[in-house]
Amino acid sequence: MVQTSAPGKVILFGEHAVVYGESAIALAVSLRFRMRVETRTSNRARSHRVDGRRVDTGHHAYFAHALAANWTGAPLEMRTRSEIPSASGMGSSAALAVSLLGALTELGGGSIEGEGARERIARAAFETEYSVQGRASPTDTSTAAFGQGVLLAKQAMPGLLMHVQRGAAEWYVHSIKVPRLNIVVGYTGEKSGTADMVGKVRKAYERSAFIRDTVKEIGKVTMEGLTALEREDVARLGELMDRNHQLLYNLGVSHPKLDRLVAAARPYSHGAKLTGKGGGGSMVAITDEPEEVARAIKAAGGEPYIAKIGAPGVSRDGD
Ligand code: PMV
């Protein structure tokens, strides 16, 4: 039996644009997806089970895809426990895929801490997300696998972890220093599907030069955000987050509730924007007054969470 966990994340810059090969910056948060996996002992057991139910592609798409591509052993009994609200834009599906692949590594006799293991887990989890969602970037899966801070860029820079290519898009995945920031996440309570939101942007991207320019502009804002992070210039960082929110709004992935929470947080924040897929889900603010921001988000109808950033990546937990 093995127990593993992997962190959720917030994207500070670059969601959606990163799917087209632009840059993005994500930070692991201290909320984790936890998994307990063992082989089923009964000789009659034929199928994998999750939380007492037989794995089927409809209900358990991530499990079904990850197992089909990465497990040839005996049927598995899997138990899950998540601290990350599902469909919230905080990366619960990536954390699920990464903690499962971590468990498969350990069950197969390997170790998550072994040479190159995190990279293999990150790559396999990206393939899982890609096949379930039809299109994806390695942002969430890399952050769940490696933890801390992650930058996806168009070229290799210091801190390079791996290079990933998929069709016309390629990404250089890096580890970055976790900034000293107070981060508050506000969940709208509106669930939205990553595949739906990514598909919506894809249609617009194929049709409209304005959308293609917006995607490029988000990439530029992300790289300016990296400079502001390195200089610990929170005022500039905040301005760029506000700008990124406007650009995501222009892409059509905001939601009235997201706009409301962003507006409520701004008077007490350096900057605020939606984070993740949008269309509902969550927003993120950076601030010197986290309690005030949390109160404003709550008053505007959202669920605030004062996020601890810089969590470790996938790990084997105590049995
Ligand atoms: O909302 P989430 O956690 O599924 O984040 C999705 C981030 C996107 O850029 C929209 C998709 C991706 O694969 O990068």
mmCIF file of C-alpha atoms and ligand atoms in Angstrom:
data_model
loop_
_atom_site.group_PDB
_atom_site.id
_atom_site.type_symbol
_atom_site.label_atom_id
_atom_site.label_comp_id
_atom_site.label_asym_id
_atom_site.label_seq_id
_atom_site.Cartn_x
_atom_site.Cartn_y
_atom_site.Cartn_z
ATOM 1 C CA MET A 1 0.000 0.000 0.000
ATOM 2 C CA VAL A 2 1.303 3.474 -0.778
ATOM 3 C CA GLN A 3 0.072 6.932 0.147
ATOM 4 C CA THR A 4 1.015 9.928 -1.934
ATOM 5 C CA SER A 5 -0.001 13.551 -2.257
ATOM 6 C CA ALA A 6 0.510 16.451 -4.649
ATOM 7 C CA PRO A 7 -0.195 20.179 -4.286
ATOM 8 C CA GLY A 8 -2.744 22.421 -5.978
ATOM 9 C CA LYS A 9 -1.563 25.650 -7.548
ATOM 10 C CA VAL A 10 -2.374 29.215 -8.429
ATOM 11 C CA ILE A 11 -1.391 30.639 -11.788
ATOM 12 C CA LEU A 12 -0.013 34.178 -11.320
ATOM 13 C CA PHE A 13 0.325 34.847 -15.059
ATOM 14 C CA GLY A 14 -0.306 33.235 -18.422
ATOM 15 C CA GLU A 15 -3.212 30.776 -18.190
ATOM 16 C CA HIS A 16 -4.822 29.913 -21.543
ATOM 17 C CA ALA A 17 -2.063 31.702 -23.498
ATOM 18 C CA VAL A 18 0.348 28.989 -22.270
ATOM 19 C CA VAL A 19 -1.667 26.373 -24.174
ATOM 20 C CA TYR A 20 -0.387 28.111 -27.362
ATOM 21 C CA GLY A 21 3.252 28.054 -26.201
ATOM 22 C CA GLU A 22 3.310 31.425 -24.395
ATOM 23 C CA SER A 23 4.921 31.786 -20.953
ATOM 24 C CA ALA A 24 3.230 31.210 -17.592
ATOM 25 C CA ILE A 25 4.096 31.420 -13.886
ATOM 26 C CA ALA A 26 2.479 29.142 -11.291
ATOM 27 C CA LEU A 27 2.991 28.610 -7.559
ATOM 28 C CA ALA A 28 2.215 25.443 -5.612
ATOM 29 C CA VAL A 29 -0.146 25.983 -2.653
ATOM 30 C CA SER A 30 -0.382 24.066 0.596
ATOM 31 C CA LEU A 31 -3.736 22.406 -0.251
ATOM 32 C CA ARG A 32 -3.045 18.825 -1.388
ATOM 33 C CA PHE A 33 -4.725 15.962 -3.234
ATOM 34 C CA ARG A 34 -4.115 12.755 -1.277
ATOM 35 C CA MET A 35 -4.240 9.207 -2.585
ATOM 36 C CA ARG A 36 -3.983 5.739 -1.048
ATOM 37 C CA VAL A 37 -3.412 2.902 -3.509
ATOM 38 C CA GLU A 38 -3.086 -0.849 -3.057
ATOM 39 C CA THR A 39 -3.436 -3.879 -5.271
ATOM 40 C CA ARG A 40 -6.751 -5.721 -4.936
ATOM 41 C CA THR A 41 -6.135 -9.025 -3.244
ATOM 42 C CA SER A 42 -9.171 -11.046 -4.398
ATOM 43 C CA ASN A 43 -8.413 -13.445 -7.272
ATOM 44 C CA ARG A 44 -11.760 -12.532 -8.798
ATOM 45 C CA ALA A 45 -10.989 -8.784 -8.918
ATOM 46 C CA ARG A 46 -10.893 -7.698 -12.568
ATOM 47 C CA SER A 47 -11.303 -3.921 -12.490
ATOM 48 C CA HIS A 48 -9.729 -0.892 -10.813
ATOM 49 C CA ARG A 49 -11.796 0.828 -8.142
ATOM 50 C CA VAL A 50 -11.818 4.449 -6.907
ATOM 51 C CA ASP A 51 -13.490 5.221 -3.590
ATOM 52 C CA GLY A 52 -15.406 1.965 -3.801
ATOM 53 C CA ARG A 53 -16.628 2.443 -7.388
ATOM 54 C CA ARG A 54 -15.445 0.692 -10.511
ATOM 55 C CA VAL A 55 -13.286 3.003 -12.671
ATOM 56 C CA ASP A 56 -15.126 4.070 -15.798
ATOM 57 C CA THR A 57 -14.013 6.535 -18.461
ATOM 58 C CA GLY A 58 -17.084 8.752 -17.935
ATOM 59 C CA HIS A 59 -16.783 9.324 -14.176
ATOM 60 C CA HIS A 60 -13.075 8.809 -13.716
ATOM 61 C CA ALA A 61 -11.535 10.036 -16.965
ATOM 62 C CA TYR A 62 -8.174 10.988 -15.407
ATOM 63 C CA PHE A 63 -7.837 7.661 -13.599
ATOM 64 C CA ALA A 64 -8.875 5.656 -16.669
ATOM 65 C CA HIS A 65 -6.409 7.412 -18.989
ATOM 66 C CA ALA A 66 -3.496 7.406 -16.534
ATOM 67 C CA LEU A 67 -3.943 3.713 -15.703
ATOM 68 C CA ALA A 68 -4.388 2.615 -19.329
ATOM 69 C CA ALA A 69 -1.120 4.301 -20.318
ATOM 70 C CA ASN A 70 0.980 3.623 -17.205
ATOM 71 C CA TRP A 71 -0.120 0.445 -15.395
ATOM 72 C CA THR A 72 -0.071 -3.194 -16.523
ATOM 73 C CA GLY A 73 -0.116 -4.728 -13.031
ATOM 74 C CA ALA A 74 -2.974 -6.099 -10.913
ATOM 75 C CA PRO A 75 -6.296 -4.253 -10.443
ATOM 76 C CA LEU A 76 -5.965 -1.405 -7.962
ATOM 77 C CA GLU A 77 -8.025 -0.148 -5.037
ATOM 78 C CA MET A 78 -7.662 3.646 -4.794
ATOM 79 C CA ARG A 79 -8.921 5.987 -2.088
ATOM 80 C CA THR A 80 -8.822 9.748 -2.583
ATOM 81 C CA ARG A 81 -9.045 12.714 -0.240
ATOM 82 C CA SER A 82 -8.738 16.220 -1.596
ATOM 83 C CA GLU A 83 -8.240 19.518 0.189
ATOM 84 C CA ILE A 84 -8.420 21.300 -3.207
ATOM 85 C CA PRO A 85 -11.962 22.300 -4.224
ATOM 86 C CA SER A 86 -12.692 20.437 -7.490
ATOM 87 C CA ALA A 87 -13.246 22.508 -10.662
ATOM 88 C CA SER A 88 -12.088 25.591 -8.724
ATOM 89 C CA GLY A 89 -9.181 26.530 -10.986
ATOM 90 C CA MET A 90 -6.683 25.424 -8.340
ATOM 91 C CA GLY A 91 -5.378 22.453 -10.261
ATOM 92 C CA SER A 92 -7.157 19.542 -8.583
ATOM 93 C CA SER A 93 -7.166 17.357 -11.729
ATOM 94 C CA ALA A 94 -3.410 17.789 -12.215
ATOM 95 C CA ALA A 95 -2.760 17.060 -8.529
ATOM 96 C CA LEU A 96 -4.917 13.934 -8.887
ATOM 97 C CA ALA A 97 -3.032 12.719 -11.973
ATOM 98 C CA VAL A 98 0.367 13.472 -10.396
ATOM 99 C CA SER A 99 -0.390 11.808 -7.049
ATOM 100 C CA LEU A 100 -1.727 8.725 -8.890
ATOM 101 C CA LEU A 101 1.372 8.526 -11.103
ATOM 102 C CA GLY A 102 3.532 8.977 -7.992
ATOM 103 C CA ALA A 103 1.725 6.045 -6.381
ATOM 104 C CA LEU A 104 2.193 3.902 -9.534
ATOM 105 C CA THR A 105 5.934 4.725 -9.472
ATOM 106 C CA GLU A 106 6.214 3.513 -5.876
ATOM 107 C CA LEU A 107 3.996 0.436 -6.415
ATOM 108 C CA GLY A 108 6.094 -0.499 -9.433
ATOM 109 C CA GLY A 109 9.199 -0.642 -7.205
ATOM 110 C CA GLY A 110 10.534 2.846 -8.031
ATOM 111 C CA SER A 111 10.772 5.938 -5.855
ATOM 112 C CA ILE A 112 9.350 9.432 -6.331
ATOM 113 C CA GLU A 113 12.687 10.709 -4.996
ATOM 114 C CA GLY A 114 14.630 8.638 -7.565
ATOM 115 C CA GLU A 115 16.722 10.156 -10.366
ATOM 116 C CA GLY A 116 14.420 11.627 -13.037
ATOM 117 C CA ALA A 117 11.253 10.268 -11.375
ATOM 118 C CA ARG A 118 9.527 13.633 -10.903
ATOM 119 C CA GLU A 119 10.162 14.490 -14.530
ATOM 120 C CA ARG A 120 8.699 11.155 -15.697
ATOM 121 C CA ILE A 121 5.663 11.719 -13.448
ATOM 122 C CA ALA A 122 5.236 15.292 -14.754
ATOM 123 C CA ARG A 123 5.414 14.093 -18.375
ATOM 124 C CA ALA A 124 3.004 11.187 -17.884
ATOM 125 C CA ALA A 125 0.532 13.428 -16.005
ATOM 126 C CA PHE A 126 0.719 16.004 -18.820
ATOM 127 C CA GLU A 127 -0.111 13.253 -21.346
ATOM 128 C CA THR A 128 -3.073 12.274 -19.150
ATOM 129 C CA GLU A 129 -4.380 15.864 -19.002
ATOM 130 C CA TYR A 130 -3.821 16.302 -22.712
ATOM 131 C CA SER A 131 -5.777 13.193 -23.631
ATOM 132 C CA VAL A 132 -8.664 13.975 -21.257
ATOM 133 C CA GLN A 133 -8.905 17.690 -22.137
ATOM 134 C CA GLY A 134 -8.030 17.464 -25.840
ATOM 135 C CA ARG A 135 -5.500 20.245 -25.338
ATOM 136 C CA ALA A 136 -3.422 21.393 -22.347
ATOM 137 C CA SER A 137 -0.138 22.918 -21.265
ATOM 138 C CA PRO A 138 2.250 21.283 -18.771
ATOM 139 C CA THR A 139 1.701 24.145 -16.254
ATOM 140 C CA ASP A 140 -0.507 22.448 -13.657
ATOM 141 C CA THR A 141 1.087 19.011 -13.911
ATOM 142 C CA SER A 142 4.663 20.396 -13.633
ATOM 143 C CA THR A 143 3.691 22.483 -10.603
ATOM 144 C CA ALA A 144 2.040 19.475 -8.914
ATOM 145 C CA ALA A 145 5.086 17.268 -9.663
ATOM 146 C CA PHE A 146 7.934 19.676 -8.801
ATOM 147 C CA GLY A 147 6.152 22.005 -6.329
ATOM 148 C CA GLN A 148 7.417 25.476 -5.288
ATOM 149 C CA GLY A 149 7.408 28.001 -8.176
ATOM 150 C CA VAL A 150 7.317 27.058 -11.856
ATOM 151 C CA LEU A 151 7.957 29.137 -14.980
ATOM 152 C CA LEU A 152 7.099 27.928 -18.470
ATOM 153 C CA ALA A 153 9.031 29.924 -21.056
ATOM 154 C CA LYS A 154 9.738 29.901 -24.772
ATOM 155 C CA GLN A 155 13.476 29.383 -24.282
ATOM 156 C CA ALA A 156 15.827 27.755 -21.783
ATOM 157 C CA MET A 157 16.788 29.927 -18.809
ATOM 158 C CA PRO A 158 18.504 29.285 -15.448
ATOM 159 C CA GLY A 159 16.628 26.698 -13.365
ATOM 160 C CA LEU A 160 15.596 24.527 -16.345
ATOM 161 C CA LEU A 161 13.789 21.338 -15.286
ATOM 162 C CA MET A 162 12.661 19.923 -18.640
ATOM 163 C CA HIS A 163 11.617 20.650 -22.203
ATOM 164 C CA VAL A 164 8.202 19.570 -23.476
ATOM 165 C CA GLN A 165 6.988 19.627 -27.062
ATOM 166 C CA ARG A 166 3.477 18.924 -28.245
ATOM 167 C CA GLY A 167 2.429 19.661 -31.823
ATOM 168 C CA ALA A 168 3.292 23.256 -32.677
ATOM 169 C CA ALA A 169 3.743 24.273 -29.021
ATOM 170 C CA GLU A 170 6.848 23.774 -26.898
ATOM 171 C CA TRP A 171 7.708 24.811 -23.366
ATOM 172 C CA TYR A 172 10.867 25.064 -21.282
ATOM 173 C CA VAL A 173 9.800 24.270 -17.727
ATOM 174 C CA HIS A 174 11.848 25.941 -14.964
ATOM 175 C CA SER A 175 11.937 26.085 -11.230
ATOM 176 C CA ILE A 176 11.763 29.665 -9.873
ATOM 177 C CA LYS A 177 12.316 31.109 -6.426
ATOM 178 C CA VAL A 178 9.073 31.344 -4.471
ATOM 179 C CA PRO A 179 8.389 35.052 -3.971
ATOM 180 C CA ARG A 180 7.561 36.520 -0.571
ATOM 181 C CA LEU A 181 3.937 37.398 -1.264
ATOM 182 C CA ASN A 182 0.635 37.270 0.571
ATOM 183 C CA ILE A 183 -1.818 35.559 -1.699
ATOM 184 C CA VAL A 184 -5.571 35.315 -1.272
ATOM 185 C CA VAL A 185 -7.639 33.050 -3.512
ATOM 186 C CA GLY A 186 -11.369 33.681 -3.909
ATOM 187 C CA TYR A 187 -13.539 30.814 -5.157
ATOM 188 C CA THR A 188 -16.730 31.893 -6.933
ATOM 189 C CA GLY A 189 -18.494 28.614 -6.131
ATOM 190 C CA GLU A 190 -19.168 28.252 -9.875
ATOM 191 C CA LYS A 191 -17.659 25.070 -11.284
ATOM 192 C CA SER A 192 -16.344 25.097 -14.813
ATOM 193 C CA GLY A 193 -14.653 22.443 -16.922
ATOM 194 C CA THR A 194 -11.079 22.969 -18.108
ATOM 195 C CA ALA A 195 -11.791 21.136 -21.388
ATOM 196 C CA ASP A 196 -14.824 23.395 -22.059
ATOM 197 C CA MET A 197 -12.926 26.611 -21.356
ATOM 198 C CA VAL A 198 -9.830 25.545 -23.308
ATOM 199 C CA GLY A 199 -12.100 24.482 -26.218
ATOM 200 C CA LYS A 200 -13.921 27.811 -26.173
ATOM 201 C CA VAL A 201 -10.621 29.716 -26.441
ATOM 202 C CA ARG A 202 -9.399 27.364 -29.189
ATOM 203 C CA LYS A 203 -12.432 28.150 -31.379
ATOM 204 C CA ALA A 204 -11.953 31.892 -30.868
ATOM 205 C CA TYR A 205 -8.182 31.588 -31.473
ATOM 206 C CA GLU A 206 -8.704 29.838 -34.804
ATOM 207 C CA ARG A 207 -11.238 32.443 -35.973
ATOM 208 C CA SER A 208 -9.932 35.770 -34.691
ATOM 209 C CA ALA A 209 -6.687 37.730 -35.127
ATOM 210 C CA PHE A 210 -7.711 39.839 -32.101
ATOM 211 C CA ILE A 211 -7.722 36.719 -29.918
ATOM 212 C CA ARG A 212 -4.363 35.561 -31.323
ATOM 213 C CA ASP A 213 -2.888 39.021 -30.528
ATOM 214 C CA THR A 214 -4.401 38.888 -27.034
ATOM 215 C CA VAL A 215 -2.707 35.514 -26.428
ATOM 216 C CA LYS A 216 0.673 37.007 -27.491
ATOM 217 C CA GLU A 217 0.093 40.045 -25.264
ATOM 218 C CA ILE A 218 -0.538 37.765 -22.263
ATOM 219 C CA GLY A 219 2.842 36.120 -22.985
ATOM 220 C CA LYS A 220 4.526 39.555 -22.865
ATOM 221 C CA VAL A 221 2.779 40.515 -19.616
ATOM 222 C CA THR A 222 3.974 37.205 -18.101
ATOM 223 C CA MET A 223 7.622 37.919 -18.926
ATOM 224 C CA GLU A 224 7.290 41.436 -17.474
ATOM 225 C CA GLY A 225 5.746 39.756 -14.429
ATOM 226 C CA LEU A 226 8.852 37.557 -14.123
ATOM 227 C CA THR A 227 11.067 40.668 -14.016
ATOM 228 C CA ALA A 228 8.810 42.261 -11.365
ATOM 229 C CA LEU A 229 8.968 39.022 -9.316
ATOM 230 C CA GLU A 230 12.775 38.952 -9.511
ATOM 231 C CA ARG A 231 12.912 42.592 -8.359
ATOM 232 C CA GLU A 232 10.279 41.910 -5.678
ATOM 233 C CA ASP A 233 8.414 44.922 -7.098
ATOM 234 C CA VAL A 234 4.919 44.139 -5.817
ATOM 235 C CA ALA A 235 3.370 47.366 -7.100
ATOM 236 C CA ARG A 236 4.424 46.522 -10.686
ATOM 237 C CA LEU A 237 3.449 42.896 -10.189
ATOM 238 C CA GLY A 238 -0.033 44.016 -9.145
ATOM 239 C CA GLU A 239 -0.433 46.309 -12.167
ATOM 240 C CA LEU A 240 0.540 43.451 -14.464
ATOM 241 C CA MET A 241 -1.942 41.092 -12.786
ATOM 242 C CA ASP A 242 -4.710 43.662 -13.325
ATOM 243 C CA ARG A 243 -3.672 43.903 -16.978
ATOM 244 C CA ASN A 244 -3.620 40.101 -17.291
ATOM 245 C CA HIS A 245 -7.186 39.967 -15.921
ATOM 246 C CA GLN A 246 -8.345 42.445 -18.562
ATOM 247 C CA LEU A 247 -6.701 40.363 -21.299
ATOM 248 C CA LEU A 248 -8.359 37.173 -19.984
ATOM 249 C CA TYR A 249 -11.669 39.044 -19.943
ATOM 250 C CA ASN A 250 -11.025 39.907 -23.612
ATOM 251 C CA LEU A 251 -10.425 36.197 -24.318
ATOM 252 C CA GLY A 252 -13.933 35.536 -22.977
ATOM 253 C CA VAL A 253 -12.953 33.388 -19.987
ATOM 254 C CA SER A 254 -14.032 35.672 -17.134
ATOM 255 C CA HIS A 255 -17.419 35.461 -15.423
ATOM 256 C CA PRO A 256 -19.533 38.168 -13.715
ATOM 257 C CA LYS A 257 -18.808 36.577 -10.315
ATOM 258 C CA LEU A 258 -15.065 36.604 -11.021
ATOM 259 C CA ASP A 259 -15.200 40.255 -12.044
ATOM 260 C CA ARG A 260 -17.139 41.016 -8.849
ATOM 261 C CA LEU A 261 -14.593 39.277 -6.591
ATOM 262 C CA VAL A 262 -11.662 40.910 -8.422
ATOM 263 C CA ALA A 263 -13.271 44.365 -7.993
ATOM 264 C CA ALA A 264 -13.975 43.671 -4.298
ATOM 265 C CA ALA A 265 -10.367 42.615 -3.622
ATOM 266 C CA ARG A 266 -8.643 45.459 -5.502
ATOM 267 C CA PRO A 267 -9.013 48.299 -2.938
ATOM 268 C CA TYR A 268 -6.897 46.217 -0.482
ATOM 269 C CA SER A 269 -4.589 44.579 -3.061
ATOM 270 C CA HIS A 270 -1.610 45.350 -5.269
ATOM 271 C CA GLY A 271 -3.426 43.482 -8.027
ATOM 272 C CA ALA A 272 -6.042 40.806 -8.696
ATOM 273 C CA LYS A 273 -7.028 38.532 -11.566
ATOM 274 C CA LEU A 274 -8.840 35.318 -12.350
ATOM 275 C CA THR A 275 -6.633 32.242 -11.976
ATOM 276 C CA GLY A 276 -6.805 28.980 -13.934
ATOM 277 C CA LYS A 277 -9.481 28.191 -16.470
ATOM 278 C CA GLY A 278 -11.988 30.924 -15.511
ATOM 279 C CA GLY A 279 -15.670 30.760 -16.516
ATOM 280 C CA GLY A 280 -16.282 30.526 -12.756
ATOM 281 C CA GLY A 281 -13.552 28.934 -10.674
ATOM 282 C CA SER A 282 -11.271 31.269 -8.729
ATOM 283 C CA MET A 283 -9.474 34.603 -8.649
ATOM 284 C CA VAL A 284 -6.218 35.485 -6.938
ATOM 285 C CA ALA A 285 -5.024 38.711 -5.297
ATOM 286 C CA ILE A 286 -1.626 39.781 -3.945
ATOM 287 C CA THR A 287 -1.849 42.017 -0.926
ATOM 288 C CA ASP A 288 -0.335 43.347 2.308
ATOM 289 C CA GLU A 289 -3.748 43.010 3.969
ATOM 290 C CA PRO A 290 -4.830 39.374 3.482
ATOM 291 C CA GLU A 291 -7.513 39.490 6.200
ATOM 292 C CA GLU A 292 -9.115 42.577 4.620
ATOM 293 C CA VAL A 293 -9.072 40.977 1.161
ATOM 294 C CA ALA A 294 -10.574 37.770 2.559
ATOM 295 C CA ARG A 295 -13.351 39.803 4.222
ATOM 296 C CA ALA A 296 -14.072 41.725 0.985
ATOM 297 C CA ILE A 297 -14.214 38.495 -1.054
ATOM 298 C CA LYS A 298 -16.620 36.962 1.450
ATOM 299 C CA ALA A 299 -18.820 40.080 1.456
ATOM 300 C CA ALA A 300 -18.950 39.880 -2.368
ATOM 301 C CA GLY A 301 -20.228 36.272 -2.202
ATOM 302 C CA GLY A 302 -16.964 34.358 -2.679
ATOM 303 C CA GLU A 303 -15.131 31.780 -0.587
ATOM 304 C CA PRO A 304 -11.734 33.206 0.431
ATOM 305 C CA TYR A 305 -8.643 31.153 1.108
ATOM 306 C CA ILE A 306 -5.403 32.725 2.383
ATOM 307 C CA ALA A 307 -2.959 30.593 0.436
ATOM 308 C CA LYS A 308 0.388 29.412 1.738
ATOM 309 C CA ILE A 309 2.603 29.282 -1.331
ATOM 310 C CA GLY A 310 5.730 27.316 -2.065
ATOM 311 C CA ALA A 311 4.504 23.815 -1.148
ATOM 312 C CA PRO A 312 6.576 20.702 -1.993
ATOM 313 C CA GLY A 313 5.764 18.666 -5.104
ATOM 314 C CA VAL A 314 4.483 15.087 -5.248
ATOM 315 C CA SER A 315 5.553 13.090 -2.209
ATOM 316 C CA ARG A 316 5.178 9.684 -0.621
ATOM 317 C CA ASP A 317 3.343 10.216 2.637
ATOM 318 C CA GLY A 318 3.441 8.208 5.874
ATOM 319 C CA ASP A 319 1.755 4.759 5.620
HETATM 320 O O1 PMV B 1 -8.222 25.829 -13.988
HETATM 321 P P1 PMV B 1 -7.161 24.843 -14.135
HETATM 322 O O2 PMV B 1 -6.488 24.484 -12.886
HETATM 323 O O3 PMV B 1 -7.604 23.615 -14.890
HETATM 324 O O4 PMV B 1 -5.981 25.545 -15.002
HETATM 325 C C1 PMV B 1 -6.008 25.501 -16.381
HETATM 326 C C2 PMV B 1 -4.919 26.334 -16.988
HETATM 327 C C3 PMV B 1 -5.128 26.504 -18.506
HETATM 328 O O5 PMV B 1 -4.076 27.354 -18.968
HETATM 329 C C4 PMV B 1 -6.454 27.143 -18.802
HETATM 330 C C5 PMV B 1 -5.053 25.169 -19.241
HETATM 331 C C6 PMV B 1 -3.670 24.552 -19.300
HETATM 332 O O6 PMV B 1 -3.608 23.340 -19.540
HETATM 333 O O7 PMV B 1 -2.661 25.259 -19.150
#
